Amino acid sequence: MEPDFLLYPYQRRWLADESRFKIAMMSRQIGKTYTTTLEVAQDCILADLEERRTRWVILSRGERQAKEAMEEGVKRHCQAFGAVIKASEGDWKGEATFRALEVEFPHGSKITALPANPDTARGFSANVMLDEFAFHADSRKIWTALFPVISKGWKLRVVSTPNGKGNKFYDLMTGDDPVWFRQTTDIYQAVADGLPRNIEELKRALGDDDAWAQEFELKWLDEASAWLSFDLINAAEHDGAGDPDGYQGGPCYIGNDIAARNDLWVAWVWEKIGDVFWAREIIAKKRISFAEQDEILDQLMKKYRPLRLCMDQTGMGEKPVEDAIRRYGSTTVEGVLFTGPNKLRLATIGKEKFEDRKVRIPLGDDVLRADLHKLKKVVTPLGNARFDADSDSTGHADRTWAAFMGLYAAATAFTPLTVTSRGRREAAAFLEGY
């Protein structure tokens, strides 16, 4: 049943192995999800031809990714084979409600695609595909919840690019238990097998050596000095973050990292909903004039009416801060000098929010993930803390500092007072007691 004309040798090797437990570490954008959903679809089509039923569940890092796996993978393969399917979409309800996509075959076989979390992982008895498993929030908890699901002889397929060393995918991929079939395909092997990609052009366009090493060369990056680990970043990602249309009218705070030449000018808007800070809008610009910076800030201030705006006052930030105070008022705007102690305070407040799971950031934004992860804490020979970040085409951790300043703005903002009238008589009686 294998459509050879669609597959490169590394894809055929992965598809051909029939081990019960398979795990693959593959470069970005070389077809790992496409190939694995092909195996899932083939298994169900074969079961349908034999008039029996089987069951597959695809767990992706978010609802959007689950939909892509179903639409661009499963349904596309079923269409290529001419398979008759019934597609549906609805709510899957557990401890929380998730959007589930499902394909059903005439003899009862089913494929369901869902966002991964411990709740969805334990909700089925089925073969399972874990897509981009290294990027799943709570990967170890998902694994603990998942394994009883497939214990009755079901198959397990795990595919991902690496994402640091602090997750279950790293444990599985670097293990040596022969029960697992393991395959590694980096960008060089994929191109050697015929994938049409210009490696040098891709590397230059990406402009980030660490991101290239991890996403395309499949290197395990050292997490030891990273201020925000990939586990913390994974746990903060959410499909609903980063969407300005999702603004609910809650209290907002803005952090603004200022640059006019080499680095990025970034404005990060946080909206507080309950006790959680949602990234509502992130604007990053390079080499824009001070006039353009003012115009963008004016638009954000009018739209979100933030309780507080914290701005980088270091160096060229002096004038933009002075202008912002004149336009919005000194009780709303605070300039922050990036001294060592101030940077430590900003970074500490930011990290605590990530550790406490009190922030939500856009899901699957690779540039943002790299920016958040590139900030490193370095201890000097005199025992002082210093924060460093490599400067590249994606910035100098400018998004990260804007995010931290916004969270600092929330931590230092004045809480509005709510006054309730007692009425004239009750107020008079109340005052008589004083």
Tab-separated table of C-alpha atoms in Angstrom:
chain	number	residue	atom	x	y	z
A	1	MET	CA	0.000	0.000	0.000
A	2	GLU	CA	3.003	2.306	0.139
A	3	PRO	CA	2.943	5.192	-2.400
A	4	ASP	CA	6.700	5.190	-3.151
A	5	PHE	CA	6.516	8.276	-5.361
A	6	LEU	CA	5.724	10.416	-2.309
A	7	LEU	CA	8.533	9.232	-0.064
A	8	TYR	CA	12.287	9.709	0.253
A	9	PRO	CA	14.513	6.849	1.483
A	10	TYR	CA	14.594	8.084	5.107
A	11	GLN	CA	10.781	8.195	5.101
A	12	ARG	CA	10.544	4.689	3.660
A	13	ARG	CA	12.928	3.374	6.327
A	14	TRP	CA	10.727	4.832	9.068
A	15	LEU	CA	7.518	3.559	7.496
A	16	ALA	CA	8.859	0.069	6.766
A	17	ASP	CA	9.796	-0.820	10.343
A	18	GLU	CA	6.970	-2.678	12.090
A	19	SER	CA	8.255	-2.538	15.686
A	20	ARG	CA	5.633	-1.986	18.348
A	21	PHE	CA	7.613	0.933	19.824
A	22	LYS	CA	9.187	3.396	17.380
A	23	ILE	CA	10.779	6.782	18.011
A	24	ALA	CA	12.272	9.174	15.466
A	25	MET	CA	14.223	12.403	15.852
A	26	MET	CA	14.048	14.307	12.592
A	27	SER	CA	14.903	17.758	11.313
A	28	ARG	CA	12.222	20.396	10.941
A	29	GLN	CA	10.129	20.421	7.780
A	30	ILE	CA	11.293	17.126	6.293
A	31	GLY	CA	7.993	15.251	6.568
A	32	LYS	CA	8.084	13.361	9.874
A	33	THR	CA	4.425	14.059	10.681
A	34	TYR	CA	3.428	13.402	7.079
A	35	THR	CA	5.172	10.004	7.101
A	36	THR	CA	3.877	8.916	10.507
A	37	THR	CA	0.270	9.885	9.729
A	38	LEU	CA	0.688	7.827	6.545
A	39	GLU	CA	1.430	4.769	8.708
A	40	VAL	CA	-1.613	5.564	10.861
A	41	ALA	CA	-3.873	5.914	7.814
A	42	GLN	CA	-2.499	2.752	6.201
A	43	ASP	CA	-3.118	0.727	9.339
A	44	CYS	CA	-6.761	1.809	9.445
A	45	ILE	CA	-7.318	1.299	5.705
A	46	LEU	CA	-5.859	-2.222	5.921
A	47	ALA	CA	-8.074	-3.023	8.910
A	48	ASP	CA	-11.102	-1.776	6.974
A	49	LEU	CA	-10.252	-3.949	3.954
A	50	GLU	CA	-10.047	-6.954	6.291
A	51	GLU	CA	-13.389	-5.966	7.854
A	52	ARG	CA	-11.936	-5.476	11.303
A	53	ARG	CA	-11.467	-2.365	13.388
A	54	THR	CA	-8.512	-0.606	14.973
A	55	ARG	CA	-8.052	2.651	16.865
A	56	TRP	CA	-5.456	5.453	16.687
A	57	VAL	CA	-5.078	8.644	18.706
A	58	ILE	CA	-2.771	11.462	17.577
A	59	LEU	CA	-1.632	13.747	20.401
A	60	SER	CA	-0.151	17.039	19.182
A	61	ARG	CA	1.264	20.010	21.061
A	62	GLY	CA	-1.848	22.139	20.474
A	63	GLU	CA	-5.227	22.269	18.740
A	64	ARG	CA	-3.796	23.916	15.624
A	65	GLN	CA	-1.109	21.244	15.279
A	66	ALA	CA	-3.669	18.477	15.846
A	67	LYS	CA	-5.783	19.936	13.055
A	68	GLU	CA	-2.760	20.106	10.729
A	69	ALA	CA	-1.906	16.454	11.432
A	70	MET	CA	-5.461	15.470	10.551
A	71	GLU	CA	-6.004	17.767	7.552
A	72	GLU	CA	-2.546	17.685	5.941
A	73	GLY	CA	-1.751	14.125	7.011
A	74	VAL	CA	-4.550	11.642	7.661
A	75	LYS	CA	-7.235	13.040	5.346
A	76	ARG	CA	-4.757	13.673	2.562
A	77	HIS	CA	-3.497	10.084	2.707
A	78	CYS	CA	-7.015	8.653	2.824
A	79	GLN	CA	-7.928	10.705	-0.227
A	80	ALA	CA	-4.825	9.456	-2.091
A	81	PHE	CA	-5.838	5.846	-1.389
A	82	GLY	CA	-9.459	6.487	-2.309
A	83	ALA	CA	-10.590	5.439	1.161
A	84	VAL	CA	-14.160	6.121	2.250
A	85	ILE	CA	-14.152	8.067	5.522
A	86	LYS	CA	-16.505	10.087	7.660
A	87	ALA	CA	-14.848	13.182	9.148
A	88	SER	CA	-16.188	15.036	12.177
A	89	GLU	CA	-15.162	17.694	14.655
A	90	GLY	CA	-16.437	18.187	18.194
A	91	ASP	CA	-15.623	18.746	21.838
A	92	TRP	CA	-13.713	16.182	23.870
A	93	LYS	CA	-14.583	16.638	27.522
A	94	GLY	CA	-12.440	15.578	30.441
A	95	GLU	CA	-11.125	17.782	33.221
A	96	ALA	CA	-11.073	20.439	30.494
A	97	THR	CA	-12.721	20.703	27.071
A	98	PHE	CA	-10.652	20.316	23.909
A	99	ARG	CA	-11.434	20.428	20.223
A	100	ALA	CA	-11.145	16.934	18.746
A	101	LEU	CA	-11.021	15.932	15.096
A	102	GLU	CA	-12.005	12.420	14.079
A	103	VAL	CA	-12.033	10.202	10.997
A	104	GLU	CA	-14.130	7.020	10.972
A	105	PHE	CA	-13.950	4.153	8.469
A	106	PRO	CA	-16.893	1.991	7.304
A	107	HIS	CA	-15.974	-0.988	9.508
A	108	GLY	CA	-15.489	1.093	12.659
A	109	SER	CA	-11.798	2.017	12.704
A	110	LYS	CA	-11.193	5.527	14.031
A	111	ILE	CA	-8.423	8.137	14.133
A	112	THR	CA	-8.753	10.965	16.650
A	113	ALA	CA	-6.475	14.029	16.828
A	114	LEU	CA	-6.264	16.044	20.060
A	115	PRO	CA	-3.959	18.465	21.890
A	116	ALA	CA	-1.766	16.557	24.334
A	117	ASN	CA	-2.016	16.762	28.098
A	118	PRO	CA	-2.227	14.140	30.865
A	119	ASP	CA	-6.037	14.234	30.718
A	120	THR	CA	-6.331	13.457	26.997
A	121	ALA	CA	-3.492	10.929	27.212
A	122	ARG	CA	-5.392	8.694	29.634
A	123	GLY	CA	-8.776	9.002	27.939
A	124	PHE	CA	-8.401	6.213	25.357
A	125	SER	CA	-7.335	2.629	24.789
A	126	ALA	CA	-5.656	2.832	21.392
A	127	ASN	CA	-2.527	2.973	19.288
A	128	VAL	CA	-0.904	6.349	19.896
A	129	MET	CA	1.141	8.810	17.865
A	130	LEU	CA	2.945	11.530	19.829
A	131	ASP	CA	3.703	14.349	17.407
A	132	GLU	CA	6.545	16.759	18.317
A	133	PHE	CA	6.652	15.101	21.738
A	134	ALA	CA	9.687	17.077	22.956
A	135	PHE	CA	7.538	20.222	22.791
A	136	HIS	CA	4.595	18.875	24.796
A	137	ALA	CA	4.026	20.657	28.088
A	138	ASP	CA	4.294	18.203	31.013
A	139	SER	CA	5.832	15.533	28.786
A	140	ARG	CA	6.696	13.317	31.765
A	141	LYS	CA	3.171	13.497	33.177
A	142	ILE	CA	1.761	12.769	29.732
A	143	TRP	CA	4.032	9.739	29.493
A	144	THR	CA	2.948	8.442	32.906
A	145	ALA	CA	-0.724	8.834	31.973
A	146	LEU	CA	-0.223	7.402	28.498
A	147	PHE	CA	1.594	4.145	29.024
A	148	PRO	CA	-1.293	2.196	30.626
A	149	VAL	CA	-3.357	3.203	27.563
A	150	ILE	CA	-1.142	1.239	25.156
A	151	SER	CA	-0.207	-1.590	27.563
A	152	LYS	CA	-2.664	-4.089	26.020
A	153	GLY	CA	-0.605	-4.547	22.887
A	154	TRP	CA	-1.262	-1.231	21.165
A	155	LYS	CA	1.502	0.428	19.125
A	156	LEU	CA	3.307	3.662	19.954
A	157	ARG	CA	4.890	6.139	17.519
A	158	VAL	CA	6.922	9.081	18.847
A	159	VAL	CA	8.346	11.766	16.533
A	160	SER	CA	9.955	15.129	17.276
A	161	THR	CA	12.828	17.487	16.791
A	162	PRO	CA	14.949	17.941	19.945
A	163	ASN	CA	14.001	20.567	22.508
A	164	GLY	CA	16.696	20.584	25.156
A	165	LYS	CA	17.418	17.802	27.619
A	166	GLY	CA	14.751	18.342	30.255
A	167	ASN	CA	11.912	16.313	28.731
A	168	LYS	CA	10.809	12.701	28.263
A	169	PHE	CA	11.656	12.684	24.563
A	170	TYR	CA	15.328	13.198	25.446
A	171	ASP	CA	15.194	10.252	27.868
A	172	LEU	CA	13.613	7.969	25.271
A	173	MET	CA	15.799	9.019	22.377
A	174	THR	CA	19.073	8.679	24.276
A	175	GLY	CA	18.140	5.379	25.934
A	176	ASP	CA	19.547	2.044	24.799
A	177	ASP	CA	16.678	-0.368	25.440
A	178	PRO	CA	16.395	-2.551	22.297
A	179	VAL	CA	12.595	-2.691	22.616
A	180	TRP	CA	12.606	0.661	20.795
A	181	PHE	CA	13.337	1.171	17.110
A	182	ARG	CA	15.147	4.521	16.872
A	183	GLN	CA	15.779	6.618	13.788
A	184	THR	CA	17.652	9.912	13.474
A	185	THR	CA	17.500	11.995	10.298
A	186	ASP	CA	19.093	15.452	10.247
A	187	ILE	CA	18.845	17.948	7.409
A	188	TYR	CA	22.075	16.688	5.825
A	189	GLN	CA	20.813	13.086	5.648
A	190	ALA	CA	17.449	14.219	4.301
A	191	VAL	CA	19.109	16.219	1.512
A	192	ALA	CA	21.481	13.323	0.769
A	193	ASP	CA	18.362	11.160	0.380
A	194	GLY	CA	16.962	13.558	-2.212
A	195	LEU	CA	14.993	16.181	-0.272
A	196	PRO	CA	15.253	19.419	-2.322
A	197	ARG	CA	16.562	21.965	0.184
A	198	ASN	CA	19.331	24.574	-0.082
A	199	ILE	CA	21.097	24.038	3.251
A	200	GLU	CA	23.363	27.092	3.149
A	201	GLU	CA	20.515	29.378	2.168
A	202	LEU	CA	18.339	28.038	4.994
A	203	LYS	CA	21.128	28.464	7.530
A	204	ARG	CA	21.839	32.055	6.478
A	205	ALA	CA	18.133	32.938	6.490
A	206	LEU	CA	17.651	31.508	9.983
A	207	GLY	CA	20.617	33.503	11.308
A	208	ASP	CA	20.757	31.701	14.672
A	209	ASP	CA	23.474	29.108	15.266
A	210	ASP	CA	21.785	27.559	18.309
A	211	ALA	CA	18.431	27.261	16.554
A	212	TRP	CA	20.110	25.732	13.499
A	213	ALA	CA	22.022	23.236	15.667
A	214	GLN	CA	18.858	22.124	17.445
A	215	GLU	CA	16.177	22.312	14.749
A	216	PHE	CA	18.160	21.066	11.753
A	217	GLU	CA	21.331	19.342	13.023
A	218	LEU	CA	19.448	17.689	15.934
A	219	LYS	CA	21.942	18.703	18.626
A	220	TRP	CA	20.955	18.593	22.308
A	221	LEU	CA	21.497	22.141	23.539
A	222	ASP	CA	22.898	22.602	27.043
A	223	GLU	CA	20.177	23.921	29.355
A	224	ALA	CA	22.497	24.559	32.287
A	225	SER	CA	22.935	28.309	31.772
A	226	ALA	CA	19.590	29.121	30.115
A	227	TRP	CA	17.490	31.384	32.332
A	228	LEU	CA	14.253	29.938	30.911
A	229	SER	CA	14.459	26.235	30.118
A	230	PHE	CA	12.524	24.775	27.217
A	231	ASP	CA	10.342	22.942	29.753
A	232	LEU	CA	9.265	26.290	31.240
A	233	ILE	CA	8.671	27.718	27.764
A	234	ASN	CA	6.685	24.652	26.673
A	235	ALA	CA	4.455	24.848	29.742
A	236	ALA	CA	3.584	28.490	29.018
A	237	GLU	CA	2.541	27.981	25.387
A	238	HIS	CA	-1.153	28.181	24.513
A	239	ASP	CA	-3.163	28.312	21.282
A	240	GLY	CA	-5.127	31.320	22.503
A	241	ALA	CA	-2.138	33.523	23.366
A	242	GLY	CA	-0.756	36.207	21.071
A	243	ASP	CA	-4.111	36.934	19.442
A	244	PRO	CA	-5.169	40.605	19.762
A	245	ASP	CA	-8.747	39.610	18.935
A	246	GLY	CA	-8.805	37.580	22.141
A	247	TYR	CA	-8.614	40.734	24.275
A	248	GLN	CA	-11.262	40.479	27.008
A	249	GLY	CA	-11.017	43.979	28.454
A	250	GLY	CA	-8.951	42.930	31.463
A	251	PRO	CA	-6.166	44.991	33.064
A	252	CYS	CA	-3.165	45.279	30.747
A	253	TYR	CA	0.530	45.999	31.156
A	254	ILE	CA	3.106	46.801	28.493
A	255	GLY	CA	6.842	46.218	28.426
A	256	ASN	CA	8.865	48.106	25.819
A	257	ASP	CA	12.463	47.284	24.852
A	258	ILE	CA	13.876	50.161	22.842
A	259	ALA	CA	16.282	50.062	19.890
A	260	ALA	CA	16.723	52.047	16.718
A	261	ARG	CA	19.558	50.293	14.891
A	262	ASN	CA	20.864	46.755	15.240
A	263	ASP	CA	18.557	45.219	17.846
A	264	LEU	CA	14.772	44.993	17.867
A	265	TRP	CA	12.246	47.477	19.163
A	266	VAL	CA	9.643	45.360	20.970
A	267	ALA	CA	6.343	46.166	22.664
A	268	TRP	CA	4.797	43.269	24.611
A	269	VAL	CA	1.207	43.565	25.866
A	270	TRP	CA	0.095	41.353	28.770
A	271	GLU	CA	-3.566	41.024	29.717
A	272	LYS	CA	-4.310	39.720	33.208
A	273	ILE	CA	-7.221	37.280	33.329
A	274	GLY	CA	-7.763	35.967	36.834
A	275	ASP	CA	-4.232	35.429	38.105
A	276	VAL	CA	-2.775	34.504	34.709
A	277	PHE	CA	-0.986	36.872	32.308
A	278	TRP	CA	-1.813	36.299	28.646
A	279	ALA	CA	0.460	37.618	25.900
A	280	ARG	CA	-2.117	39.600	23.987
A	281	GLU	CA	0.058	41.298	21.396
A	282	ILE	CA	3.800	41.272	20.636
A	283	ILE	CA	5.146	43.808	18.147
A	284	ALA	CA	8.796	43.496	17.087
A	285	LYS	CA	10.323	45.972	14.616
A	286	LYS	CA	13.838	46.607	13.352
A	287	ARG	CA	15.359	49.959	12.367
A	288	ILE	CA	12.209	52.002	12.761
A	289	SER	CA	12.271	55.711	13.514
A	290	PHE	CA	11.414	57.209	16.886
A	291	ALA	CA	8.318	58.685	15.262
A	292	GLU	CA	7.161	55.201	14.224
A	293	GLN	CA	7.856	53.921	17.735
A	294	ASP	CA	5.696	56.684	19.197
A	295	GLU	CA	2.906	55.940	16.739
A	296	ILE	CA	2.819	52.233	17.635
A	297	LEU	CA	2.838	53.001	21.359
A	298	ASP	CA	0.003	55.502	20.906
A	299	GLN	CA	-2.074	52.820	19.168
A	300	LEU	CA	-1.402	50.236	21.890
A	301	MET	CA	-2.125	52.691	24.695
A	302	LYS	CA	-5.433	53.674	23.082
A	303	LYS	CA	-6.441	50.062	22.411
A	304	TYR	CA	-5.505	48.423	25.727
A	305	ARG	CA	-5.454	51.362	28.174
A	306	PRO	CA	-2.691	49.707	30.247
A	307	LEU	CA	-2.400	50.397	33.941
A	308	ARG	CA	1.347	50.627	33.529
A	309	LEU	CA	3.966	50.917	30.793
A	310	CYS	CA	7.586	50.079	31.602
A	311	MET	CA	10.217	51.144	29.084
A	312	ASP	CA	13.934	50.571	28.616
A	313	GLN	CA	15.464	53.929	29.526
A	314	THR	CA	19.079	52.878	28.900
A	315	GLY	CA	21.100	54.941	26.397
A	316	MET	CA	18.871	56.023	23.531
A	317	GLY	CA	15.816	55.224	25.646
A	318	GLU	CA	16.071	58.484	27.600
A	319	LYS	CA	14.141	60.575	25.095
A	320	PRO	CA	11.401	58.004	24.276
A	321	VAL	CA	10.735	57.588	28.007
A	322	GLU	CA	10.619	61.344	28.530
A	323	ASP	CA	8.203	61.710	25.595
A	324	ALA	CA	6.007	58.853	26.858
A	325	ILE	CA	5.766	60.400	30.330
A	326	ARG	CA	4.674	63.667	28.746
A	327	ARG	CA	1.995	61.908	26.655
A	328	TYR	CA	0.678	59.325	29.130
A	329	GLY	CA	1.653	60.642	32.571
A	330	SER	CA	4.295	59.755	35.154
A	331	THR	CA	1.915	57.511	37.119
A	332	THR	CA	1.513	55.270	34.054
A	333	VAL	CA	5.023	55.280	32.583
A	334	GLU	CA	8.219	54.104	34.264
A	335	GLY	CA	11.653	54.126	32.691
A	336	VAL	CA	13.933	51.254	33.677
A	337	LEU	CA	17.708	51.582	33.484
A	338	PHE	CA	19.291	48.252	32.570
A	339	THR	CA	21.776	48.120	35.422
A	340	GLY	CA	22.912	44.749	36.777
A	341	PRO	CA	20.584	44.822	39.822
A	342	ASN	CA	17.623	45.996	37.751
A	343	LYS	CA	18.100	43.277	35.138
A	344	LEU	CA	18.286	40.673	37.903
A	345	ARG	CA	15.018	41.957	39.366
A	346	LEU	CA	13.278	41.944	35.977
A	347	ALA	CA	14.556	38.476	35.140
A	348	THR	CA	13.606	37.087	38.554
A	349	ILE	CA	10.038	38.414	38.357
A	350	GLY	CA	9.700	37.023	34.839
A	351	LYS	CA	11.076	33.602	35.664
A	352	GLU	CA	8.865	33.271	38.747
A	353	LYS	CA	5.783	33.813	36.592
A	354	PHE	CA	6.932	31.099	34.187
A	355	GLU	CA	7.717	28.725	37.059
A	356	ASP	CA	4.327	29.360	38.677
A	357	ARG	CA	2.553	28.720	35.334
A	358	LYS	CA	1.051	32.208	35.478
A	359	VAL	CA	1.875	33.222	31.887
A	360	ARG	CA	0.561	32.168	28.487
A	361	ILE	CA	2.602	32.796	25.343
A	362	PRO	CA	1.933	31.999	21.654
A	363	LEU	CA	2.184	28.328	20.734
A	364	GLY	CA	4.739	27.164	18.188
A	365	ASP	CA	6.451	30.520	17.555
A	366	ASP	CA	10.002	29.277	16.955
A	367	VAL	CA	11.555	32.753	16.839
A	368	LEU	CA	9.965	33.670	20.172
A	369	ARG	CA	11.022	30.355	21.733
A	370	ALA	CA	14.627	30.906	20.648
A	371	ASP	CA	14.550	34.469	21.996
A	372	LEU	CA	13.236	33.365	25.408
A	373	HIS	CA	15.784	30.565	25.630
A	374	LYS	CA	18.864	32.539	24.573
A	375	LEU	CA	19.011	34.626	27.772
A	376	LYS	CA	21.723	33.189	30.019
A	377	LYS	CA	22.784	33.973	33.553
A	378	VAL	CA	26.561	34.150	33.954
A	379	VAL	CA	28.346	34.444	37.295
A	380	THR	CA	31.428	36.666	37.151
A	381	PRO	CA	34.716	35.805	38.936
A	382	LEU	CA	33.673	38.254	41.667
A	383	GLY	CA	30.444	36.352	42.249
A	384	ASN	CA	28.119	38.873	40.599
A	385	ALA	CA	25.318	37.808	38.263
A	386	ARG	CA	25.309	39.012	34.668
A	387	PHE	CA	22.794	38.288	31.930
A	388	ASP	CA	24.064	37.625	28.421
A	389	ALA	CA	22.304	36.810	25.172
A	390	ASP	CA	23.836	36.161	21.776
A	391	SER	CA	22.937	38.846	19.268
A	392	ASP	CA	21.766	37.540	15.899
A	393	SER	CA	19.279	38.329	13.148
A	394	THR	CA	16.363	37.530	15.475
A	395	GLY	CA	17.514	40.024	18.109
A	396	HIS	CA	19.336	40.171	21.415
A	397	ALA	CA	16.696	38.615	23.705
A	398	ASP	CA	14.753	41.827	23.052
A	399	ARG	CA	11.378	40.061	23.187
A	400	THR	CA	12.363	38.464	26.479
A	401	TRP	CA	13.266	41.762	28.121
A	402	ALA	CA	10.046	43.347	26.847
A	403	ALA	CA	8.091	40.440	28.347
A	404	PHE	CA	9.905	40.752	31.670
A	405	MET	CA	9.347	44.524	31.787
A	406	GLY	CA	5.639	43.983	31.230
A	407	LEU	CA	5.480	41.505	34.104
A	408	TYR	CA	7.498	43.919	36.241
A	409	ALA	CA	4.970	46.620	35.342
A	410	ALA	CA	2.198	44.405	36.702
A	411	ALA	CA	4.152	43.623	39.873
A	412	THR	CA	4.717	47.319	40.645
A	413	ALA	CA	1.423	48.792	39.437
A	414	PHE	CA	-0.973	50.458	41.832
A	415	THR	CA	-4.182	48.519	42.405
A	416	PRO	CA	-7.252	50.614	41.504
A	417	LEU	CA	-9.567	51.308	44.460
A	418	THR	CA	-13.258	50.503	44.168
A	419	VAL	CA	-15.521	52.854	46.139
A	420	THR	CA	-19.119	51.892	46.862
A	421	SER	CA	-21.576	54.575	47.978
A	422	ARG	CA	-23.313	53.920	51.289
A	423	GLY	CA	-26.065	56.494	50.647
A	424	ARG	CA	-26.442	59.767	52.564
A	425	ARG	CA	-28.038	58.456	55.779
A	426	GLU	CA	-25.806	55.450	56.138
A	427	ALA	CA	-22.772	57.554	55.380
A	428	ALA	CA	-23.763	60.153	57.987
A	429	ALA	CA	-24.326	57.485	60.618
A	430	PHE	CA	-21.011	55.899	59.698
A	431	LEU	CA	-19.157	59.204	60.071
A	432	GLU	CA	-20.738	59.935	63.469
A	433	GLY	CA	-18.725	57.121	64.948
A	434	TYR	CA	-15.477	59.006	64.294
